[in-house]
Amino acid sequence: MQGSETVHPLPTNQPATLTDCAGPGHSSVRMSSLRYSQAVTAVVSMPCAAGATVGAQAVIPTFDAVYAAHAAWVWQALRRHGVQESAVDDATQDVFVVIHRQLPKFESRSRIETWIYGIVIRVARDHRRRHARKGHGDPLDESIASTAPSPLESAARAEAAALFVLLLETLDENKRDVFVMSELEGMSVPEMAEVLGVNPNTLYSRVRAARAEFEEAVQAWQAAHPTQEAP
Amino acid sequence: MNETTLSPAARALVHAGRPLYAPTAADTARVHAKLAAKLALPVTTVLAAKAAAAGIAGKLAVVAVIVVVGVGGAGVLSSRAPSTARPRTQTARIDAPPGPRPTATLRPVPSVPLVMVPPARPSVPRAEPEPPQPSPAMAPAEVPRSVSLHALEALEEGAPMPFAATPVAPPPPAVEPPSDEESAPTTELDAIGIHEDSPGLVPSAPLPPIPVVPRTPRAWTLFGEQQFLQAARIDMATGHPDRALLLLDEQAARFPHGVLRVARHAVRTLVLCMVGRTPEARIEAAAVLRREPVGPHADMVRGSCAGPTID
């Protein structure tokens, strides 16, 4: 599974004349990753892209730099938060349209990933609700459709992944969000509180409830589907 | 955060789900091209170059994104590899099949293959392992796998799936082997026990043969639950509420305690609204809100004919 957690390294073809923005006293744009936790821990010195604003307190990267660094995990986070495959192009665009509009006002008081994640959450909720009103199918339908025969191991992993998505669907919106953020994105409760603007104590309770509900779904599935393994 | 930790089985599932939904370089390049047109960004091919530098684009057959920004507006010319050329280096990345999506003229044909065999029925004999890439039209005989959460726990450590190599005993010789018709359903509706001649379920056109891809029956029963729901949704969306209700009834009978029962109540609410059975819709909607007072299902029923009276 490790090999599948693709980390998109920063491009290495930046012009050599660009100034390195990730020095002391400067905020830095971190390496893009498909996990939020990796994105915020794998700090990489990212050169300022052309046009970056270098102020006394903060560095505002260009839109292209932000897109290059964060598009992959934004896409994945949107899907994890329930945006349909057919809508993820539009949802990703929506996120970056907001970023494009608000980037000049970004004050670097929080990590850029945290700021972006807050946008992701809002856009995902909006898309989910629009989709629900249209009465479309579950997110699972389009993406977990591995029909081609494959080596047994990868097929088994795909089955497990598909089951995970099914059980995730049983959580309500709030619990799903915190479950995804804690279990898939590796975010701490304080980070979630910053993204969601919710009291941390509330989130501790919500995470506990989400985990308990997910466990309940797992146990229900186990009870309904005993293994076929030999005793 | 750690005071309530997930069980090993739940952790294994989370671990399995983590790699899902990773985009390809072509995905992000495509969205960037659309954004460039929408936001009138400067001419750039930098993303394609960056992807190439990252070694991602090298796995694509063709990825070319040309953004042309004109004086009076922006235009985008984009060509990319067909979906079959998407990189498949991520083993758990699951792509939708490239075939056409269901339309209103088709009977609901769930995209996920489904095999559900009554528990009492003997296992289908294991066939020889299939070749790596057999033609879908020549779907191989089933290679049963025993998928259990105990086995999935091995994923946590990246160990090989123990059940992958677990031999499955052939059916007891005393048991009469099922007839060909029983043992080899050719359509998914056959597989779920709904035949084309069932009342109200006659397709408008002959169904093409749909290969039944090997699945472990019990492990995929949950998928069966999902497939009934999806088929009911399609029937509802295509103006066949009676058929949708039949499918929902069948799903309720087969999975009375299924994990998707809230979704079933929600879909049934909408279908009952379609046919003007508002009092029954209210009952279904109340069942949804008891279980999930907020969330997409609650939003769905609140927006239905039952909405004004259930809160």
Short mmCIF file of N, CA and C in Angstrom, two decimals, chain A residues 1-2 4-6 8-9 11-14 34-35 63-64 67-68 71-72 75-76 79-80 85-86 89 92-93 96-97 100 129 132 136-138 140-147 149 152-153 156-167 170 172-173 179 182-184 187 189 192 204 208 211 214-218 220-222 225-229, chain B residues 1 3-4 6-7 9-10 13-23 27-28 30-32 34-35 38-39 41 44 46-47 49-50 53-54 56 90-91 94-97 101 111-113 130 132 134 143 145-149 151-152 155 158-161 163-164 213 215-216 218-223 226 230 233 259-260 291-292 294-296 299-300:
data_model
loop_
_atom_site.label_atom_id
_atom_site.label_comp_id
_atom_site.label_asym_id
_atom_site.label_seq_id
_atom_site.Cartn_x
_atom_site.Cartn_y
_atom_site.Cartn_z
N MET A 1 0.82 -1.20 0.00
CA MET A 1 0.00 0.00 0.00
C MET A 1 0.86 1.26 0.00
N GLN A 2 2.04 1.10 0.48
CA GLN A 2 2.83 2.31 0.58
C GLN A 2 3.10 2.93 -0.77
N SER A 4 1.34 3.07 -3.14
CA SER A 4 0.19 3.72 -3.74
C SER A 4 -0.06 5.11 -3.18
N GLU A 5 0.57 5.40 -2.05
CA GLU A 5 0.36 6.72 -1.49
C GLU A 5 1.33 7.67 -2.16
N THR A 6 0.95 8.07 -3.29
CA THR A 6 1.83 8.85 -4.13
C THR A 6 2.10 10.20 -3.52
N HIS A 8 3.66 13.70 -4.55
CA HIS A 8 4.07 14.46 -5.72
C HIS A 8 5.22 15.35 -5.31
N PRO A 9 6.40 15.04 -5.73
CA PRO A 9 7.51 15.90 -5.36
C PRO A 9 7.41 17.24 -6.06
N PRO A 11 8.37 20.23 -8.28
CA PRO A 11 9.09 20.25 -9.56
C PRO A 11 10.51 20.75 -9.36
N THR A 12 11.36 20.20 -10.15
CA THR A 12 12.76 20.57 -10.01
C THR A 12 13.22 21.50 -11.11
N ASN A 13 12.31 21.89 -11.92
CA ASN A 13 12.72 22.70 -13.06
C ASN A 13 12.43 24.18 -12.84
N GLN A 14 12.40 24.58 -11.59
CA GLN A 14 12.21 25.99 -11.33
C GLN A 14 13.45 26.75 -11.81
N LEU A 34 -0.58 13.60 -0.98
CA LEU A 34 -1.95 13.14 -1.01
C LEU A 34 -2.49 12.96 0.39
N ARG A 35 -1.74 13.29 1.39
CA ARG A 35 -2.27 13.30 2.73
C ARG A 35 -1.95 14.64 3.36
N PHE A 63 -0.55 31.82 -7.81
CA PHE A 63 -1.64 30.86 -7.94
C PHE A 63 -1.13 29.55 -8.54
N ASP A 64 -0.31 29.65 -9.57
CA ASP A 64 0.20 28.42 -10.18
C ASP A 64 1.02 27.60 -9.20
N TYR A 67 -1.35 25.91 -6.94
CA TYR A 67 -2.03 24.81 -7.63
C TYR A 67 -1.09 23.61 -7.75
N ALA A 68 0.13 23.87 -8.17
CA ALA A 68 1.07 22.77 -8.36
C ALA A 68 1.33 22.03 -7.05
N ALA A 71 -2.90 20.82 -5.63
CA ALA A 71 -4.05 20.32 -6.39
C ALA A 71 -4.33 18.85 -6.13
N ALA A 72 -3.27 18.06 -6.01
CA ALA A 72 -3.49 16.61 -5.87
C ALA A 72 -4.22 16.28 -4.58
N TRP A 75 -7.86 17.51 -4.60
CA TRP A 75 -8.72 16.57 -5.36
C TRP A 75 -9.10 15.37 -4.49
N GLN A 76 -8.08 14.78 -3.88
CA GLN A 76 -8.33 13.57 -3.10
C GLN A 76 -9.20 13.87 -1.88
N ARG A 79 -12.82 14.10 -2.86
CA ARG A 79 -13.42 12.77 -3.05
C ARG A 79 -13.66 12.09 -1.71
N ARG A 80 -12.69 12.22 -0.82
CA ARG A 80 -12.86 11.59 0.50
C ARG A 80 -14.04 12.18 1.25
N GLU A 85 -17.25 11.36 -8.37
CA GLU A 85 -16.20 11.40 -9.39
C GLU A 85 -16.60 12.33 -10.53
N SER A 86 -17.87 12.29 -10.88
CA SER A 86 -18.32 13.11 -12.01
C SER A 86 -18.28 14.60 -11.68
N ASP A 89 -14.00 17.33 -10.87
CA ASP A 89 -13.36 18.37 -11.69
C ASP A 89 -13.92 19.74 -11.31
N THR A 92 -13.00 20.79 -7.74
CA THR A 92 -11.60 21.24 -7.63
C THR A 92 -11.47 22.65 -8.21
N GLN A 93 -12.15 22.86 -9.30
CA GLN A 93 -12.13 24.22 -9.87
C GLN A 93 -12.72 25.22 -8.87
N PHE A 96 -10.25 26.17 -6.28
CA PHE A 96 -9.15 27.03 -6.72
C PHE A 96 -9.65 28.39 -7.24
N VAL A 97 -10.88 28.45 -7.61
CA VAL A 97 -11.43 29.78 -7.92
C VAL A 97 -11.47 30.62 -6.64
N HIS A 100 -7.97 31.56 -5.83
CA HIS A 100 -7.51 32.61 -6.73
C HIS A 100 -8.03 33.97 -6.29
N ARG A 129 -24.59 18.36 -1.11
CA ARG A 129 -26.00 18.72 -0.96
C ARG A 129 -26.67 18.92 -2.30
N ALA A 132 -27.26 15.49 -3.58
CA ALA A 132 -28.35 14.80 -2.90
C ALA A 132 -29.69 15.31 -3.39
N HIS A 136 -29.01 11.67 -6.98
CA HIS A 136 -28.09 10.80 -7.67
C HIS A 136 -27.64 9.67 -6.76
N GLY A 137 -26.85 8.81 -7.32
CA GLY A 137 -26.40 7.63 -6.60
C GLY A 137 -25.32 7.94 -5.58
N ASP A 138 -24.91 6.91 -4.94
CA ASP A 138 -23.90 7.04 -3.91
C ASP A 138 -22.54 7.29 -4.54
N LEU A 140 -19.97 5.85 -4.07
CA LEU A 140 -19.30 4.60 -4.34
C LEU A 140 -19.44 4.15 -5.78
N ASP A 141 -20.59 4.43 -6.37
CA ASP A 141 -20.94 3.78 -7.61
C ASP A 141 -19.93 4.02 -8.72
N GLU A 142 -19.47 5.23 -8.80
CA GLU A 142 -18.64 5.57 -9.95
C GLU A 142 -17.19 5.18 -9.76
N SER A 143 -16.77 5.16 -8.54
CA SER A 143 -15.33 5.03 -8.34
C SER A 143 -14.91 3.63 -7.95
N ILE A 144 -15.79 2.90 -7.31
CA ILE A 144 -15.39 1.58 -6.86
C ILE A 144 -15.97 0.57 -7.82
N ALA A 145 -15.55 0.68 -9.03
CA ALA A 145 -16.13 -0.17 -10.06
C ALA A 145 -15.05 -0.98 -10.73
N SER A 146 -14.28 -1.61 -9.91
CA SER A 146 -13.22 -2.41 -10.47
C SER A 146 -13.78 -3.72 -10.98
N THR A 147 -13.98 -3.81 -12.26
CA THR A 147 -14.60 -5.00 -12.81
C THR A 147 -13.58 -5.90 -13.50
N PRO A 149 -10.73 -8.35 -14.01
CA PRO A 149 -10.01 -9.30 -13.18
C PRO A 149 -8.60 -8.80 -12.95
N LEU A 152 -4.89 -11.38 -7.41
CA LEU A 152 -5.74 -11.57 -6.23
C LEU A 152 -5.46 -10.55 -5.15
N GLU A 153 -4.21 -10.25 -4.97
CA GLU A 153 -3.92 -9.36 -3.85
C GLU A 153 -4.49 -7.96 -4.07
N ALA A 156 -8.14 -8.02 -3.68
CA ALA A 156 -8.56 -8.07 -2.29
C ALA A 156 -8.45 -6.70 -1.64
N ARG A 157 -7.40 -6.00 -1.98
CA ARG A 157 -7.25 -4.65 -1.44
C ARG A 157 -8.37 -3.75 -1.96
N ALA A 158 -8.68 -3.92 -3.22
CA ALA A 158 -9.76 -3.11 -3.78
C ALA A 158 -11.08 -3.43 -3.10
N GLU A 159 -11.29 -4.69 -2.79
CA GLU A 159 -12.51 -5.05 -2.08
C GLU A 159 -12.55 -4.40 -0.71
N ALA A 160 -11.40 -4.43 -0.04
CA ALA A 160 -11.36 -3.81 1.28
C ALA A 160 -11.61 -2.31 1.17
N ALA A 161 -11.01 -1.70 0.15
CA ALA A 161 -11.22 -0.27 -0.03
C ALA A 161 -12.68 0.03 -0.33
N ALA A 162 -13.28 -0.81 -1.14
CA ALA A 162 -14.69 -0.61 -1.48
C ALA A 162 -15.56 -0.76 -0.23
N LEU A 163 -15.23 -1.72 0.58
CA LEU A 163 -16.00 -1.90 1.80
C LEU A 163 -15.82 -0.69 2.72
N PHE A 164 -14.62 -0.18 2.76
CA PHE A 164 -14.38 1.02 3.57
C PHE A 164 -15.29 2.15 3.12
N VAL A 165 -15.38 2.36 1.83
CA VAL A 165 -16.21 3.46 1.33
C VAL A 165 -17.67 3.21 1.67
N LEU A 166 -18.10 1.98 1.54
CA LEU A 166 -19.49 1.68 1.89
C LEU A 166 -19.78 2.01 3.35
N LEU A 167 -18.88 1.61 4.21
CA LEU A 167 -19.11 1.85 5.63
C LEU A 167 -18.99 3.33 5.96
N THR A 170 -22.10 5.30 5.78
CA THR A 170 -23.12 5.19 6.82
C THR A 170 -23.02 6.32 7.84
N ASP A 172 -23.03 10.17 9.17
CA ASP A 172 -23.65 11.41 8.72
C ASP A 172 -22.55 12.41 8.33
N GLU A 173 -22.99 13.53 7.81
CA GLU A 173 -22.04 14.48 7.21
C GLU A 173 -20.97 14.94 8.19
N PHE A 179 -14.16 12.11 10.62
CA PHE A 179 -13.53 10.79 10.48
C PHE A 179 -12.49 10.82 9.37
N SER A 182 -9.48 12.91 10.56
CA SER A 182 -8.62 12.30 11.57
C SER A 182 -7.97 11.02 11.07
N GLU A 183 -8.74 10.19 10.40
CA GLU A 183 -8.23 8.86 10.06
C GLU A 183 -7.51 8.82 8.72
N LEU A 184 -7.96 9.60 7.78
CA LEU A 184 -7.33 9.56 6.45
C LEU A 184 -6.31 10.68 6.28
N MET A 187 -5.15 14.49 10.64
CA MET A 187 -5.19 15.80 11.29
C MET A 187 -5.47 15.65 12.78
N VAL A 189 -7.01 17.20 16.41
CA VAL A 189 -8.24 17.93 16.74
C VAL A 189 -8.02 19.45 16.66
N MET A 192 -8.25 20.34 13.11
CA MET A 192 -9.63 20.27 12.64
C MET A 192 -10.44 21.46 13.13
N TYR A 204 -13.57 16.67 19.79
CA TYR A 204 -13.14 15.43 20.46
C TYR A 204 -14.33 14.48 20.57
N ARG A 208 -14.87 10.88 18.58
CA ARG A 208 -15.18 9.64 19.31
C ARG A 208 -16.46 9.00 18.76
N ARG A 211 -15.88 7.48 15.32
CA ARG A 211 -15.17 6.20 15.39
C ARG A 211 -16.09 5.10 15.90
N PHE A 214 -18.43 4.13 13.15
CA PHE A 214 -17.75 3.33 12.13
C PHE A 214 -17.52 1.91 12.64
N GLU A 215 -17.10 1.81 13.89
CA GLU A 215 -16.91 0.47 14.48
C GLU A 215 -18.22 -0.31 14.47
N GLU A 216 -19.28 0.39 14.76
CA GLU A 216 -20.59 -0.26 14.77
C GLU A 216 -20.92 -0.81 13.39
N ALA A 217 -20.62 -0.02 12.39
CA ALA A 217 -20.89 -0.47 11.02
C ALA A 217 -20.01 -1.66 10.67
N VAL A 218 -18.76 -1.61 11.10
CA VAL A 218 -17.87 -2.74 10.82
C VAL A 218 -18.40 -4.00 11.49
N ALA A 220 -21.44 -4.62 12.41
CA ALA A 220 -22.68 -5.06 11.77
C ALA A 220 -22.36 -5.83 10.50
N TRP A 221 -21.38 -5.33 9.79
CA TRP A 221 -20.99 -6.03 8.56
C TRP A 221 -20.43 -7.41 8.89
N GLN A 222 -19.59 -7.45 9.92
CA GLN A 222 -19.02 -8.74 10.30
C GLN A 222 -20.11 -9.72 10.72
N HIS A 225 -21.97 -10.92 7.76
CA HIS A 225 -21.18 -11.63 6.76
C HIS A 225 -20.06 -12.39 7.43
N PRO A 226 -20.38 -13.47 8.08
CA PRO A 226 -19.31 -14.25 8.72
C PRO A 226 -18.33 -14.75 7.68
N THR A 227 -17.15 -14.95 8.14
CA THR A 227 -16.10 -15.32 7.20
C THR A 227 -16.33 -16.71 6.67
N GLN A 228 -15.70 -16.96 5.55
CA GLN A 228 -15.77 -18.30 4.98
C GLN A 228 -14.49 -19.07 5.24
N GLU A 229 -13.71 -18.51 6.10
CA GLU A 229 -12.45 -19.19 6.37
C GLU A 229 -12.72 -20.47 7.15
N MET B 1 -7.26 12.30 21.36
CA MET B 1 -7.53 11.65 20.09
C MET B 1 -7.36 10.14 20.20
N GLU B 3 -7.93 8.29 22.87
CA GLU B 3 -8.68 7.60 23.91
C GLU B 3 -9.67 6.61 23.31
N THR B 4 -10.07 6.86 22.10
CA THR B 4 -10.95 5.91 21.43
C THR B 4 -10.27 5.49 20.14
N LEU B 6 -9.50 2.83 17.02
CA LEU B 6 -10.24 1.89 16.19
C LEU B 6 -9.72 0.47 16.43
N SER B 7 -10.59 -0.45 16.22
CA SER B 7 -10.21 -1.85 16.32
C SER B 7 -9.27 -2.19 15.17
N ALA B 9 -9.60 -4.38 12.94
CA ALA B 9 -10.35 -4.59 11.70
C ALA B 9 -10.72 -3.25 11.07
N ALA B 10 -11.17 -2.31 11.90
CA ALA B 10 -11.53 -1.01 11.36
C ALA B 10 -10.30 -0.28 10.83
N LEU B 13 -9.44 -1.51 7.47
CA LEU B 13 -10.30 -0.95 6.41
C LEU B 13 -9.88 0.48 6.08
N VAL B 14 -9.60 1.24 7.11
CA VAL B 14 -9.17 2.62 6.87
C VAL B 14 -7.88 2.62 6.05
N HIS B 15 -7.01 1.74 6.42
CA HIS B 15 -5.73 1.65 5.70
C HIS B 15 -5.98 1.32 4.23
N ALA B 16 -6.92 0.42 4.00
CA ALA B 16 -7.22 0.04 2.62
C ALA B 16 -7.86 1.19 1.86
N GLY B 17 -8.62 2.02 2.56
CA GLY B 17 -9.30 3.10 1.88
C GLY B 17 -8.44 4.33 1.66
N ARG B 18 -7.32 4.38 2.33
CA ARG B 18 -6.51 5.60 2.28
C ARG B 18 -6.02 5.96 0.88
N PRO B 19 -5.59 5.01 0.09
CA PRO B 19 -5.06 5.42 -1.23
C PRO B 19 -6.13 5.76 -2.25
N LEU B 20 -7.35 5.58 -1.92
CA LEU B 20 -8.40 5.84 -2.90
C LEU B 20 -8.42 7.29 -3.35
N TYR B 21 -8.84 7.47 -4.56
CA TYR B 21 -9.17 8.79 -5.09
C TYR B 21 -7.97 9.64 -5.43
N ALA B 22 -6.79 9.07 -5.48
CA ALA B 22 -5.64 9.89 -5.88
C ALA B 22 -5.79 10.28 -7.34
N PRO B 23 -5.62 11.53 -7.65
CA PRO B 23 -5.75 11.93 -9.05
C PRO B 23 -4.49 11.61 -9.83
N ASP B 27 -5.32 14.37 -14.57
CA ASP B 27 -6.49 14.96 -13.91
C ASP B 27 -6.19 16.41 -13.50
N THR B 28 -5.08 16.58 -12.81
CA THR B 28 -4.79 17.92 -12.31
C THR B 28 -4.45 18.88 -13.46
N ARG B 30 -5.75 18.70 -16.43
CA ARG B 30 -7.02 19.03 -17.09
C ARG B 30 -7.76 20.12 -16.32
N VAL B 31 -7.80 19.96 -15.00
CA VAL B 31 -8.50 20.97 -14.20
C VAL B 31 -7.78 22.31 -14.31
N HIS B 32 -6.46 22.27 -14.33
CA HIS B 32 -5.72 23.52 -14.44
C HIS B 32 -6.03 24.22 -15.76
N LYS B 34 -8.80 24.03 -17.39
CA LYS B 34 -10.13 24.64 -17.27
C LYS B 34 -10.07 25.91 -16.44
N LEU B 35 -9.28 25.85 -15.37
CA LEU B 35 -9.14 27.04 -14.53
C LEU B 35 -8.49 28.18 -15.31
N LYS B 38 -11.08 29.73 -17.30
CA LYS B 38 -12.09 30.43 -16.50
C LYS B 38 -11.53 31.70 -15.88
N LEU B 39 -10.29 31.63 -15.43
CA LEU B 39 -9.71 32.76 -14.70
C LEU B 39 -8.82 33.62 -15.58
N LEU B 41 -5.93 32.95 -16.84
CA LEU B 41 -4.56 32.91 -16.34
C LEU B 41 -3.59 33.09 -17.49
N THR B 44 0.52 29.22 -20.01
CA THR B 44 1.44 28.40 -19.24
C THR B 44 1.35 26.96 -19.67
N VAL B 46 3.39 25.12 -17.63
CA VAL B 46 4.30 24.76 -16.56
C VAL B 46 3.85 23.49 -15.84
N LEU B 47 2.56 23.29 -15.74
CA LEU B 47 2.12 22.12 -14.98
C LEU B 47 2.49 20.83 -15.68
N ALA B 49 4.95 20.48 -17.59
CA ALA B 49 6.39 20.34 -17.43
C ALA B 49 6.73 19.84 -16.03
N LYS B 50 6.01 20.35 -15.06
CA LYS B 50 6.27 19.93 -13.69
C LYS B 50 5.92 18.45 -13.51
N ALA B 53 8.60 16.51 -14.91
CA ALA B 53 9.77 16.53 -14.05
C ALA B 53 9.59 15.61 -12.86
N ALA B 54 8.37 15.49 -12.42
CA ALA B 54 8.12 14.64 -11.27
C ALA B 54 8.05 13.18 -11.67
N ILE B 56 5.83 11.79 -13.41
CA ILE B 56 4.46 11.27 -13.49
C ILE B 56 4.00 11.22 -14.93
N GLN B 90 -0.70 2.86 -9.15
CA GLN B 90 -1.19 2.82 -7.78
C GLN B 90 -2.13 1.64 -7.67
N THR B 91 -1.71 0.68 -6.93
CA THR B 91 -2.41 -0.59 -6.98
C THR B 91 -3.82 -0.49 -6.45
N ILE B 94 -8.73 2.73 -8.07
CA ILE B 94 -9.72 1.98 -8.82
C ILE B 94 -10.39 2.93 -9.78
N ASP B 95 -10.25 2.64 -11.03
CA ASP B 95 -10.86 3.50 -12.03
C ASP B 95 -12.18 2.92 -12.48
N ALA B 96 -13.06 3.81 -12.82
CA ALA B 96 -14.33 3.35 -13.37
C ALA B 96 -14.06 2.70 -14.72
N PRO B 97 -14.89 1.76 -15.07
CA PRO B 97 -14.68 1.14 -16.37
C PRO B 97 -14.92 2.15 -17.47
N ARG B 101 -21.88 5.08 -19.54
CA ARG B 101 -22.62 5.05 -18.30
C ARG B 101 -24.09 4.77 -18.60
N SER B 111 -22.73 -1.14 -11.89
CA SER B 111 -21.38 -1.19 -12.41
C SER B 111 -20.51 -2.15 -11.64
N VAL B 112 -20.87 -2.42 -10.40
CA VAL B 112 -20.05 -3.32 -9.60
C VAL B 112 -20.60 -4.72 -9.78
N PRO B 113 -19.78 -5.63 -10.13
CA PRO B 113 -20.28 -6.98 -10.33
C PRO B 113 -20.79 -7.56 -9.04
N GLU B 130 -7.44 -17.32 -13.17
CA GLU B 130 -7.61 -16.72 -14.46
C GLU B 130 -6.32 -16.09 -14.95
N PRO B 132 -4.00 -13.09 -16.45
CA PRO B 132 -3.98 -11.72 -15.94
C PRO B 132 -5.00 -10.81 -16.58
N PRO B 134 -7.93 -11.46 -18.93
CA PRO B 134 -8.87 -12.12 -19.84
C PRO B 134 -9.87 -11.13 -20.37
N VAL B 143 -13.13 -17.36 -8.95
CA VAL B 143 -12.02 -17.72 -8.09
C VAL B 143 -12.41 -17.23 -6.71
N ARG B 145 -12.73 -16.08 -3.08
CA ARG B 145 -11.80 -15.58 -2.08
C ARG B 145 -12.57 -15.41 -0.79
N SER B 146 -11.93 -15.73 0.27
CA SER B 146 -12.55 -15.53 1.56
C SER B 146 -12.06 -14.21 2.11
N VAL B 147 -12.88 -13.22 2.06
CA VAL B 147 -12.48 -11.91 2.54
C VAL B 147 -13.07 -11.73 3.92
N SER B 148 -12.24 -11.67 4.87
CA SER B 148 -12.71 -11.41 6.22
C SER B 148 -11.94 -10.24 6.76
N LEU B 149 -12.52 -9.60 7.75
CA LEU B 149 -11.80 -8.49 8.34
C LEU B 149 -10.58 -8.96 9.09
N ALA B 151 -8.64 -11.18 8.02
CA ALA B 151 -7.61 -11.24 6.98
C ALA B 151 -7.19 -9.85 6.56
N LEU B 152 -8.16 -8.94 6.54
CA LEU B 152 -7.82 -7.58 6.12
C LEU B 152 -6.85 -6.92 7.07
N LEU B 155 -3.39 -6.20 6.13
CA LEU B 155 -3.04 -5.05 5.31
C LEU B 155 -2.31 -4.00 6.11
N GLY B 158 1.08 -4.52 5.71
CA GLY B 158 1.52 -4.71 4.34
C GLY B 158 1.81 -6.16 4.01
N ALA B 159 1.35 -7.05 4.85
CA ALA B 159 1.60 -8.46 4.60
C ALA B 159 0.73 -8.95 3.46
N PRO B 160 1.16 -9.98 2.81
CA PRO B 160 0.30 -10.53 1.76
C PRO B 160 -1.05 -10.94 2.34
N MET B 161 -2.05 -10.81 1.53
CA MET B 161 -3.37 -11.20 2.01
C MET B 161 -3.41 -12.70 2.22
N PHE B 163 -5.76 -14.68 2.71
CA PHE B 163 -6.81 -15.42 2.03
C PHE B 163 -6.55 -15.54 0.54
N ALA B 164 -5.60 -14.73 0.08
CA ALA B 164 -5.34 -14.79 -1.35
C ALA B 164 -4.80 -16.15 -1.75
N VAL B 213 -18.02 -11.21 -12.58
CA VAL B 213 -16.63 -11.21 -12.20
C VAL B 213 -16.50 -11.93 -10.85
N ARG B 215 -16.25 -12.96 -7.33
CA ARG B 215 -16.35 -12.30 -6.04
C ARG B 215 -16.67 -13.35 -5.00
N THR B 216 -16.32 -13.08 -3.81
CA THR B 216 -16.71 -13.96 -2.73
C THR B 216 -18.15 -13.63 -2.36
N ARG B 218 -20.28 -14.03 0.15
CA ARG B 218 -20.62 -13.39 1.41
C ARG B 218 -19.98 -12.01 1.52
N ALA B 219 -18.74 -11.93 1.10
CA ALA B 219 -18.07 -10.65 1.22
C ALA B 219 -18.74 -9.57 0.39
N TRP B 220 -19.42 -9.99 -0.66
CA TRP B 220 -20.01 -9.01 -1.54
C TRP B 220 -21.49 -8.83 -1.33
N THR B 221 -22.00 -9.43 -0.29
CA THR B 221 -23.41 -9.24 -0.02
C THR B 221 -23.72 -7.78 0.26
N LEU B 222 -22.79 -7.12 0.93
CA LEU B 222 -23.00 -5.70 1.18
C LEU B 222 -23.08 -4.92 -0.12
N PHE B 223 -22.30 -5.36 -1.07
CA PHE B 223 -22.40 -4.71 -2.36
C PHE B 223 -23.75 -4.97 -2.99
N GLN B 226 -26.04 -2.45 -1.81
CA GLN B 226 -25.80 -1.20 -2.53
C GLN B 226 -26.37 -1.24 -3.94
N GLN B 230 -28.94 1.26 -5.82
CA GLN B 230 -28.57 2.00 -7.03
C GLN B 230 -29.56 1.71 -8.15
N ARG B 233 -32.61 3.63 -7.53
CA ARG B 233 -32.43 5.06 -7.85
C ARG B 233 -32.58 5.29 -9.35
N VAL B 259 -26.50 -2.08 6.54
CA VAL B 259 -25.91 -0.81 6.95
C VAL B 259 -26.39 0.34 6.08
N LEU B 260 -27.03 0.04 4.99
CA LEU B 260 -27.54 1.10 4.12
C LEU B 260 -29.05 1.29 4.28
N ARG B 291 -32.63 8.19 12.60
CA ARG B 291 -31.29 7.62 12.55
C ARG B 291 -30.25 8.70 12.20
N GLU B 292 -30.59 9.56 11.29
CA GLU B 292 -29.64 10.58 10.83
C GLU B 292 -30.35 11.92 10.73
N VAL B 294 -29.20 14.80 10.64
CA VAL B 294 -28.51 15.70 9.71
C VAL B 294 -27.75 14.85 8.72
N GLY B 295 -27.42 15.47 7.62
CA GLY B 295 -26.66 14.76 6.61
C GLY B 295 -27.41 14.71 5.29
N PRO B 296 -26.79 14.10 4.32
CA PRO B 296 -27.39 14.11 2.98
C PRO B 296 -28.74 13.40 2.91
N ASP B 299 -31.25 15.74 4.39
CA ASP B 299 -31.53 16.81 3.43
C ASP B 299 -32.45 16.31 2.33
N MET B 300 -32.20 15.08 1.91
CA MET B 300 -32.98 14.52 0.82
C MET B 300 -34.46 14.43 1.20
#
